[in-house]
Short mmCIF file of C-alpha atoms in Angstrom, two decimals:
data_model
loop_
_atom_site.label_atom_id
_atom_site.label_comp_id
_atom_site.label_asym_id
_atom_site.label_seq_id
_atom_site.Cartn_x
_atom_site.Cartn_y
_atom_site.Cartn_z
CA MET A 38 0.00 0.00 0.00
CA ALA A 39 1.39 3.38 -1.02
CA ARG A 40 0.66 6.20 1.38
CA THR A 41 -1.53 8.82 -0.25
CA ALA A 42 -4.98 9.24 1.31
CA LEU A 43 -8.16 11.12 0.55
CA VAL A 44 -10.14 11.80 3.72
CA VAL A 45 -13.73 12.75 2.95
CA GLY A 46 -15.27 14.90 5.66
CA THR A 47 -12.14 16.45 7.15
CA SER A 48 -14.14 19.28 8.71
CA GLY A 49 -15.91 16.73 10.94
CA ILE A 50 -14.99 14.88 14.11
CA VAL A 51 -13.98 11.61 12.46
CA GLY A 52 -12.35 13.05 9.36
CA SER A 53 -10.14 15.49 11.24
CA ALA A 54 -8.97 12.79 13.66
CA THR A 55 -8.26 10.39 10.79
CA ALA A 56 -6.30 13.01 8.86
CA ALA A 57 -4.24 13.84 11.96
CA LEU A 58 -3.32 10.17 12.51
CA LEU A 59 -2.41 9.62 8.85
CA ILE A 60 -0.15 12.68 8.86
CA GLU A 61 1.48 11.45 12.08
CA GLN A 62 2.21 8.15 10.31
CA GLY A 63 3.76 9.83 7.29
CA TRP A 64 0.91 9.74 4.77
CA THR A 65 0.25 12.42 2.19
CA VAL A 66 -3.28 13.54 3.02
CA HIS A 67 -5.88 15.30 0.92
CA GLY A 68 -8.96 16.43 2.82
CA LEU A 69 -12.30 16.87 1.08
CA ALA A 70 -15.15 18.95 2.44
CA ARG A 71 -17.63 21.47 1.12
CA ARG A 72 -15.74 24.11 3.08
CA PRO A 73 -12.38 22.60 4.05
CA SER A 74 -10.96 23.80 7.34
CA ALA A 75 -7.29 24.68 7.71
CA GLN A 76 -5.73 21.57 9.24
CA PRO A 77 -1.94 21.38 9.40
CA GLY A 78 -0.51 19.02 6.81
CA VAL A 79 -3.81 18.47 4.97
CA HIS A 80 -4.13 19.48 1.31
CA PRO A 81 -7.67 20.91 1.06
CA VAL A 82 -10.12 19.78 -1.63
CA ALA A 83 -13.38 21.73 -1.86
CA ALA A 84 -16.29 19.74 -3.30
CA ASP A 85 -20.01 19.20 -2.84
CA LEU A 86 -20.48 15.46 -3.26
CA SER A 87 -24.11 15.93 -4.30
CA ASP A 88 -22.78 17.57 -7.48
CA ALA A 89 -21.39 14.78 -9.68
CA ALA A 90 -19.73 17.02 -12.26
CA GLY A 91 -18.27 19.34 -9.65
CA THR A 92 -16.94 16.40 -7.65
CA ALA A 93 -15.28 14.90 -10.73
CA ALA A 94 -13.64 18.23 -11.51
CA ALA A 95 -12.36 18.62 -7.95
CA LEU A 96 -10.85 15.11 -7.98
CA LYS A 97 -9.37 15.05 -11.48
CA ASP A 98 -5.77 15.64 -10.38
CA LEU A 99 -5.86 13.28 -7.36
CA ALA A 100 -4.64 9.67 -7.28
CA PRO A 101 -5.14 8.40 -3.71
CA ASP A 102 -4.30 4.86 -2.68
CA ALA A 103 -6.76 4.88 0.23
CA VAL A 104 -10.08 6.69 0.67
CA PHE A 105 -11.70 7.30 4.06
CA VAL A 106 -15.39 8.27 3.88
CA SER A 107 -16.80 9.88 7.02
CA THR A 108 -19.48 12.27 5.84
CA TRP A 109 -23.24 12.37 5.36
CA SER A 110 -25.98 14.92 4.77
CA ARG A 111 -29.06 14.89 6.99
CA GLN A 112 -32.37 15.05 5.12
CA ALA A 113 -35.99 15.36 6.22
CA THR A 114 -36.91 11.70 5.60
CA GLU A 115 -35.07 8.40 5.37
CA ALA A 116 -36.05 8.09 1.72
CA GLU A 117 -34.26 11.38 1.06
CA ASN A 118 -31.32 10.30 3.23
CA ILE A 119 -30.98 7.21 1.04
CA ARG A 120 -31.23 9.14 -2.22
CA VAL A 121 -28.84 11.93 -1.25
CA ASN A 122 -26.23 9.99 0.73
CA GLY A 123 -26.11 7.08 -1.68
CA ALA A 124 -25.53 9.51 -4.53
CA MET A 125 -22.76 11.28 -2.59
CA VAL A 126 -20.76 8.05 -2.22
CA ARG A 127 -21.44 7.12 -5.85
CA ASN A 128 -20.31 10.54 -7.12
CA LEU A 129 -17.15 10.34 -5.02
CA LEU A 130 -16.11 6.92 -6.29
CA ASP A 131 -17.08 7.76 -9.88
CA GLY A 132 -14.92 10.87 -9.68
CA LEU A 133 -11.91 8.83 -8.53
CA ARG A 134 -12.32 6.07 -11.13
CA PRO A 135 -10.35 7.65 -14.00
CA ALA A 136 -7.08 7.68 -12.03
CA LYS A 137 -7.38 3.92 -11.29
CA SER A 138 -5.34 4.50 -8.12
CA VAL A 139 -7.70 3.47 -5.30
CA ARG A 140 -6.73 0.28 -3.52
CA HIS A 141 -8.92 0.51 -0.42
CA VAL A 142 -12.05 2.40 0.66
CA ALA A 143 -12.95 2.63 4.36
CA LEU A 144 -16.54 3.71 5.03
CA VAL A 145 -17.73 5.00 8.43
CA THR A 146 -21.39 4.35 9.28
CA GLY A 147 -22.56 3.60 12.82
CA LEU A 148 -24.74 1.62 15.18
CA LYS A 149 -27.91 2.76 13.41
CA HIS A 150 -26.98 -0.23 11.25
CA TYR A 151 -28.43 -2.29 14.14
CA LEU A 152 -30.80 0.28 15.69
CA GLY A 153 -32.48 1.59 12.57
CA PRO A 154 -32.56 5.12 11.11
CA PHE A 155 -33.84 8.16 13.00
CA GLU A 156 -37.42 7.57 11.82
CA ALA A 157 -37.42 4.09 13.40
CA TYR A 158 -34.65 4.53 15.97
CA GLY A 159 -34.58 1.75 18.56
CA LYS A 160 -38.06 0.51 17.59
CA GLY A 161 -39.41 -2.78 16.30
CA VAL A 162 -37.45 -6.02 16.42
CA LEU A 163 -33.79 -5.36 17.18
CA PRO A 164 -30.85 -7.77 17.45
CA GLN A 165 -29.67 -8.75 20.90
CA THR A 166 -26.92 -6.80 22.59
CA PRO A 167 -24.02 -6.74 22.45
CA PHE A 168 -24.33 -5.96 18.74
CA ARG A 169 -22.20 -8.22 16.55
CA GLU A 170 -21.34 -7.80 12.89
CA GLU A 171 -22.86 -11.13 11.86
CA GLN A 172 -26.32 -9.89 12.96
CA GLY A 173 -26.59 -8.16 9.61
CA ARG A 174 -29.15 -5.67 8.38
CA LEU A 175 -32.60 -4.85 9.72
CA GLU A 176 -35.67 -5.19 7.52
CA VAL A 177 -36.00 -1.41 7.20
CA GLU A 178 -34.77 1.21 4.78
CA ASN A 179 -31.51 2.74 6.02
CA PHE A 180 -29.15 5.15 4.28
CA TYR A 181 -26.16 3.33 5.82
CA TYR A 182 -27.10 0.31 3.72
CA ALA A 183 -27.31 2.50 0.61
CA GLN A 184 -23.82 3.88 1.29
CA GLU A 185 -22.46 0.37 1.77
CA ASP A 186 -24.06 -0.85 -1.45
CA GLU A 187 -22.41 1.95 -3.43
CA VAL A 188 -19.00 1.00 -2.01
CA PHE A 189 -19.58 -2.70 -2.66
CA ALA A 190 -20.63 -2.08 -6.26
CA ALA A 191 -17.67 0.18 -7.01
CA ALA A 192 -15.24 -2.24 -5.33
CA GLU A 193 -16.46 -5.11 -7.49
CA ARG A 194 -16.28 -2.99 -10.64
CA ASP A 195 -12.96 -1.24 -9.97
CA GLY A 196 -11.07 -3.91 -8.05
CA PHE A 197 -10.33 -2.25 -4.70
CA SER A 198 -10.87 -3.68 -1.22
CA TRP A 199 -13.18 -2.13 1.35
CA SER A 200 -13.94 -1.98 5.06
CA VAL A 201 -17.02 -0.71 6.93
CA HIS A 202 -16.68 0.75 10.43
CA ARG A 203 -19.56 1.12 12.87
CA PRO A 204 -18.85 3.39 15.84
CA HIS A 205 -21.18 4.16 18.70
CA THR A 206 -21.57 7.85 19.63
CA VAL A 207 -18.26 9.54 18.73
CA ILE A 208 -16.31 11.75 21.14
CA GLY A 209 -14.10 14.32 19.44
CA LYS A 210 -13.70 17.93 18.41
CA ALA A 211 -15.36 19.64 15.45
CA VAL A 212 -17.16 22.97 15.30
CA GLY A 213 -20.42 22.98 13.37
CA ASN A 214 -20.82 19.19 13.52
CA ALA A 215 -24.35 17.76 13.50
CA MET A 216 -23.58 14.87 15.87
CA ASN A 217 -21.42 16.11 18.71
CA MET A 218 -22.29 14.81 22.17
CA GLY A 219 -18.98 15.71 23.83
CA THR A 220 -19.04 19.40 22.95
CA THR A 221 -22.80 19.55 23.56
CA LEU A 222 -22.33 18.26 27.12
CA ALA A 223 -19.42 20.65 27.65
CA ALA A 224 -21.57 23.59 26.59
CA TYR A 225 -24.48 22.36 28.73
CA ALA A 226 -22.28 21.97 31.82
CA THR A 227 -20.83 25.44 31.25
CA LEU A 228 -24.33 26.91 31.01
CA CYS A 229 -25.45 25.12 34.17
CA ARG A 230 -22.43 26.47 36.03
CA GLU A 231 -23.13 29.98 34.72
CA THR A 232 -26.84 30.06 35.52
CA GLY A 233 -26.96 27.86 38.62
CA ARG A 234 -29.36 25.46 36.91
CA PRO A 235 -29.11 21.80 37.90
CA PHE A 236 -26.86 19.63 35.74
CA ARG A 237 -29.65 17.22 34.96
CA PHE A 238 -29.37 14.02 32.95
CA PRO A 239 -31.76 14.57 30.03
CA GLY A 240 -32.39 10.99 28.96
CA SER A 241 -34.18 7.77 29.83
CA ALA A 242 -33.97 5.49 32.85
CA ALA A 243 -32.80 2.72 30.51
CA GLN A 244 -29.76 4.78 29.56
CA TRP A 245 -29.14 6.04 33.11
CA ASN A 246 -29.15 2.54 34.60
CA GLY A 247 -28.07 0.33 31.70
CA LEU A 248 -24.66 -0.43 30.30
CA THR A 249 -23.42 1.48 27.28
CA ASP A 250 -20.23 2.32 25.40
CA MET A 251 -18.88 5.09 23.17
CA THR A 252 -16.18 5.69 20.55
CA ASP A 253 -13.28 8.12 20.80
CA ALA A 254 -12.58 9.63 17.36
CA ARG A 255 -8.91 8.68 17.82
CA GLN A 256 -9.93 5.07 18.44
CA LEU A 257 -12.01 5.05 15.27
CA ALA A 258 -9.21 6.65 13.27
CA ALA A 259 -6.79 3.99 14.49
CA GLN A 260 -9.11 1.20 13.35
CA LEU A 261 -9.65 2.86 9.97
CA VAL A 262 -5.92 2.99 9.30
CA TRP A 263 -5.39 -0.52 10.71
CA ALA A 264 -8.04 -2.00 8.41
CA THR A 265 -6.61 -0.16 5.42
CA THR A 266 -3.11 -1.54 5.99
CA THR A 267 -3.97 -5.05 7.24
CA PRO A 268 -4.66 -7.54 4.40
CA GLU A 269 -6.70 -9.84 6.67
CA ALA A 270 -9.11 -6.97 7.36
CA ALA A 271 -10.00 -6.43 3.70
CA ASN A 272 -13.68 -6.69 2.71
CA GLN A 273 -14.91 -6.86 6.30
CA ASP A 274 -17.28 -4.87 8.51
CA PHE A 275 -16.19 -3.89 12.01
CA ASN A 276 -17.76 -2.49 15.14
CA ILE A 277 -15.55 0.08 16.84
CA VAL A 278 -15.90 1.31 20.42
CA ASN A 279 -13.45 2.25 23.14
CA GLY A 280 -13.39 -1.17 24.77
CA ASP A 281 -14.91 -0.26 28.14
CA VAL A 282 -18.54 -0.13 29.28
CA PHE A 283 -20.14 2.26 31.76
CA ARG A 284 -23.46 3.47 33.14
CA TRP A 285 -24.51 7.10 32.76
CA SER A 286 -25.36 7.08 36.47
CA TRP A 287 -21.57 6.96 36.97
CA MET A 288 -20.36 8.98 33.98
CA TRP A 289 -22.70 11.92 34.64
CA SER A 290 -21.02 12.58 37.99
CA ARG A 291 -17.57 12.25 36.41
CA ILE A 292 -18.43 14.94 33.85
CA ALA A 293 -19.96 17.20 36.50
CA GLU A 294 -16.84 16.90 38.63
CA TRP A 295 -14.62 17.98 35.72
CA PHE A 296 -16.62 21.19 35.40
CA GLY A 297 -16.72 21.84 39.14
CA ILE A 298 -20.47 21.35 39.51
CA GLU A 299 -22.72 18.76 41.13
CA ALA A 300 -24.76 16.24 39.20
CA ALA A 301 -28.46 16.61 39.93
CA PRO A 302 -30.30 13.50 41.17
CA PHE A 303 -32.11 11.61 38.43
CA ASP A 304 -35.80 10.91 39.06
CA GLY A 305 -36.47 8.98 35.85
CA THR A 306 -38.13 11.88 34.03
CA VAL A 307 -36.93 12.59 30.49
CA VAL A 308 -36.22 16.33 30.07
CA PRO A 309 -34.51 16.69 26.67
CA LEU A 310 -31.54 18.98 26.21
CA GLU A 311 -33.29 20.51 23.21
CA GLU A 312 -35.91 21.76 25.68
CA GLN A 313 -33.45 22.67 28.44
CA MET A 314 -31.14 24.62 26.10
CA ALA A 315 -33.84 26.23 23.92
CA ASP A 316 -33.23 29.76 25.25
CA ASP A 317 -29.49 29.52 25.95
CA ALA A 318 -28.10 31.23 22.84
CA VAL A 319 -28.10 34.66 24.48
CA VAL A 320 -26.54 33.28 27.66
CA TRP A 321 -23.79 31.57 25.65
CA GLN A 322 -23.06 34.76 23.73
CA ARG A 323 -22.64 36.61 27.02
CA ILE A 324 -20.26 33.93 28.33
CA ALA A 325 -18.28 33.89 25.08
CA GLU A 326 -17.86 37.66 24.95
CA ARG A 327 -16.88 37.90 28.61
CA GLU A 328 -14.40 35.00 28.45
CA GLY A 329 -12.98 35.79 25.02
CA LEU A 330 -14.17 32.55 23.41
CA VAL A 331 -13.73 32.04 19.68
CA GLU A 332 -17.30 30.83 19.00
CA VAL A 333 -20.23 32.93 20.18
CA ASP A 334 -22.87 30.92 18.30
CA LEU A 335 -24.12 28.08 20.52
CA THR A 336 -25.67 26.27 17.55
CA ARG A 337 -22.18 25.80 16.08
CA LEU A 338 -21.05 23.95 19.21
CA ALA A 339 -24.06 22.04 20.53
CA SER A 340 -26.34 19.52 18.81
CA PRO A 341 -28.94 18.81 21.53
CA TRP A 342 -31.26 16.89 19.20
CA HIS A 343 -28.64 14.22 18.53
CA THR A 344 -27.55 13.93 22.16
CA ASP A 345 -31.23 13.55 23.10
CA ALA A 346 -31.61 10.74 20.55
CA ASP A 347 -28.71 8.83 22.12
CA LEU A 348 -29.49 9.48 25.78
CA GLY A 349 -33.23 8.99 25.36
CA ARG A 350 -33.10 5.47 23.92
CA PRO A 351 -35.36 3.00 25.74
CA ILE A 352 -32.92 0.11 25.32
CA GLU A 353 -29.44 -0.83 26.43
CA VAL A 354 -26.80 -0.47 23.71
CA VAL A 355 -23.53 -2.39 24.05
CA THR A 356 -21.19 -3.29 21.21
CA ASP A 357 -19.03 -6.38 20.70
CA MET A 358 -15.45 -5.80 19.51
CA GLY A 359 -14.40 -9.44 19.20
CA LYS A 360 -14.10 -9.51 15.43
CA SER A 361 -11.36 -6.90 15.00
CA ARG A 362 -9.64 -7.95 18.23
CA ARG A 363 -9.24 -11.47 16.89
CA MET A 364 -7.58 -9.97 13.83
CA GLY A 365 -5.12 -7.94 15.91
CA PHE A 366 -6.74 -4.58 16.63
CA THR A 367 -6.41 -4.38 20.40
CA ARG A 368 -6.30 -0.62 21.08
CA TYR A 369 -8.23 0.52 24.18
CA GLN A 370 -9.46 3.95 25.32
CA PRO A 371 -11.20 4.66 28.67
CA THR A 372 -14.30 6.69 27.87
CA ASP A 373 -14.08 9.08 30.82
CA ASP A 374 -10.55 9.99 29.72
CA ALA A 375 -11.86 10.52 26.18
CA PHE A 376 -14.35 13.07 27.52
CA PHE A 377 -11.71 14.75 29.70
CA ASP A 378 -9.21 14.97 26.83
CA LEU A 379 -11.87 16.60 24.67
CA PHE A 380 -12.88 19.07 27.38
CA ALA A 381 -9.24 20.04 27.92
CA GLN A 382 -8.79 20.57 24.17
CA LEU A 383 -11.96 22.66 23.96
CA ARG A 384 -10.67 24.83 26.81
CA ALA A 385 -7.20 25.16 25.28
CA ASP A 386 -8.76 26.20 21.97
CA ARG A 387 -10.97 28.80 23.70
CA LEU A 388 -14.20 27.07 22.74
CA ILE A 389 -15.30 26.75 26.39
CA PRO A 390 -14.13 28.84 29.35
#
């Protein structure tokens, strides 16, 4: 495997972490996004993957050996998610075909492979936990399946190998990201400290009391690169989590302690963050201006709707990592440390006080 990569979605949590790891390991890295951010060592590529002709034009001078796909576009319905996100992957791989350089494509999806899309999230007949790769697809429409099918078809046609990676909720840094629990909780804790409101768990009793796991973006990046460079991992799907399990009844206090506040008792009532934070934009702007923060727009930092979807699930969600471990991927990341590392980075970058 030569060492030129195209990372799709470098402005996001997963893409930026993957690009950073590749650069650390000596790869030449091109980073594609609609509005590429300035990341040291990354050669920016601006493209809207929904535009086939524009994507082909943006990619015409590139010849990557490995492609890492970690982007999607949220639509109003799952039917639109399937149409738009399937086309984005298809346009990307069509645009790379003329160079005949691609040897491996790594696609990031997630546990909605097992839980169903947002319209049917955690409903109906679900596989037993811990989720295992051999449990396969649900009998529902899901844009993750459409993305996979585009990769599979292009791999068969163009002769490259593939891997699919399914993280749980990802912890990492990205401003303006649609799925960003870590920064959302950091903003919420900061607001609770500022206003004196209780730091109240917003989700369900099942999540408060049950076991769960999460995925550090650095952990996911490490598995992406491992699968790309390990022949035995070719043409396989992999779950990817940190390797520990926890209960939110424990983690909530750990997060509160980091911010110097107390965790409110949980009485079993679901009070979504989207409701709790509905009027906080003005408060955040005041904090940001007083503390000299670099982002005054709360909506660019917090995604309460997505955090509510995860923390409000009525079922336990635990993920099995046996498949990749048997193949040699044994990296481990304590989840509380993943949160603390993110919070420290957010503070160092003046995104939280």
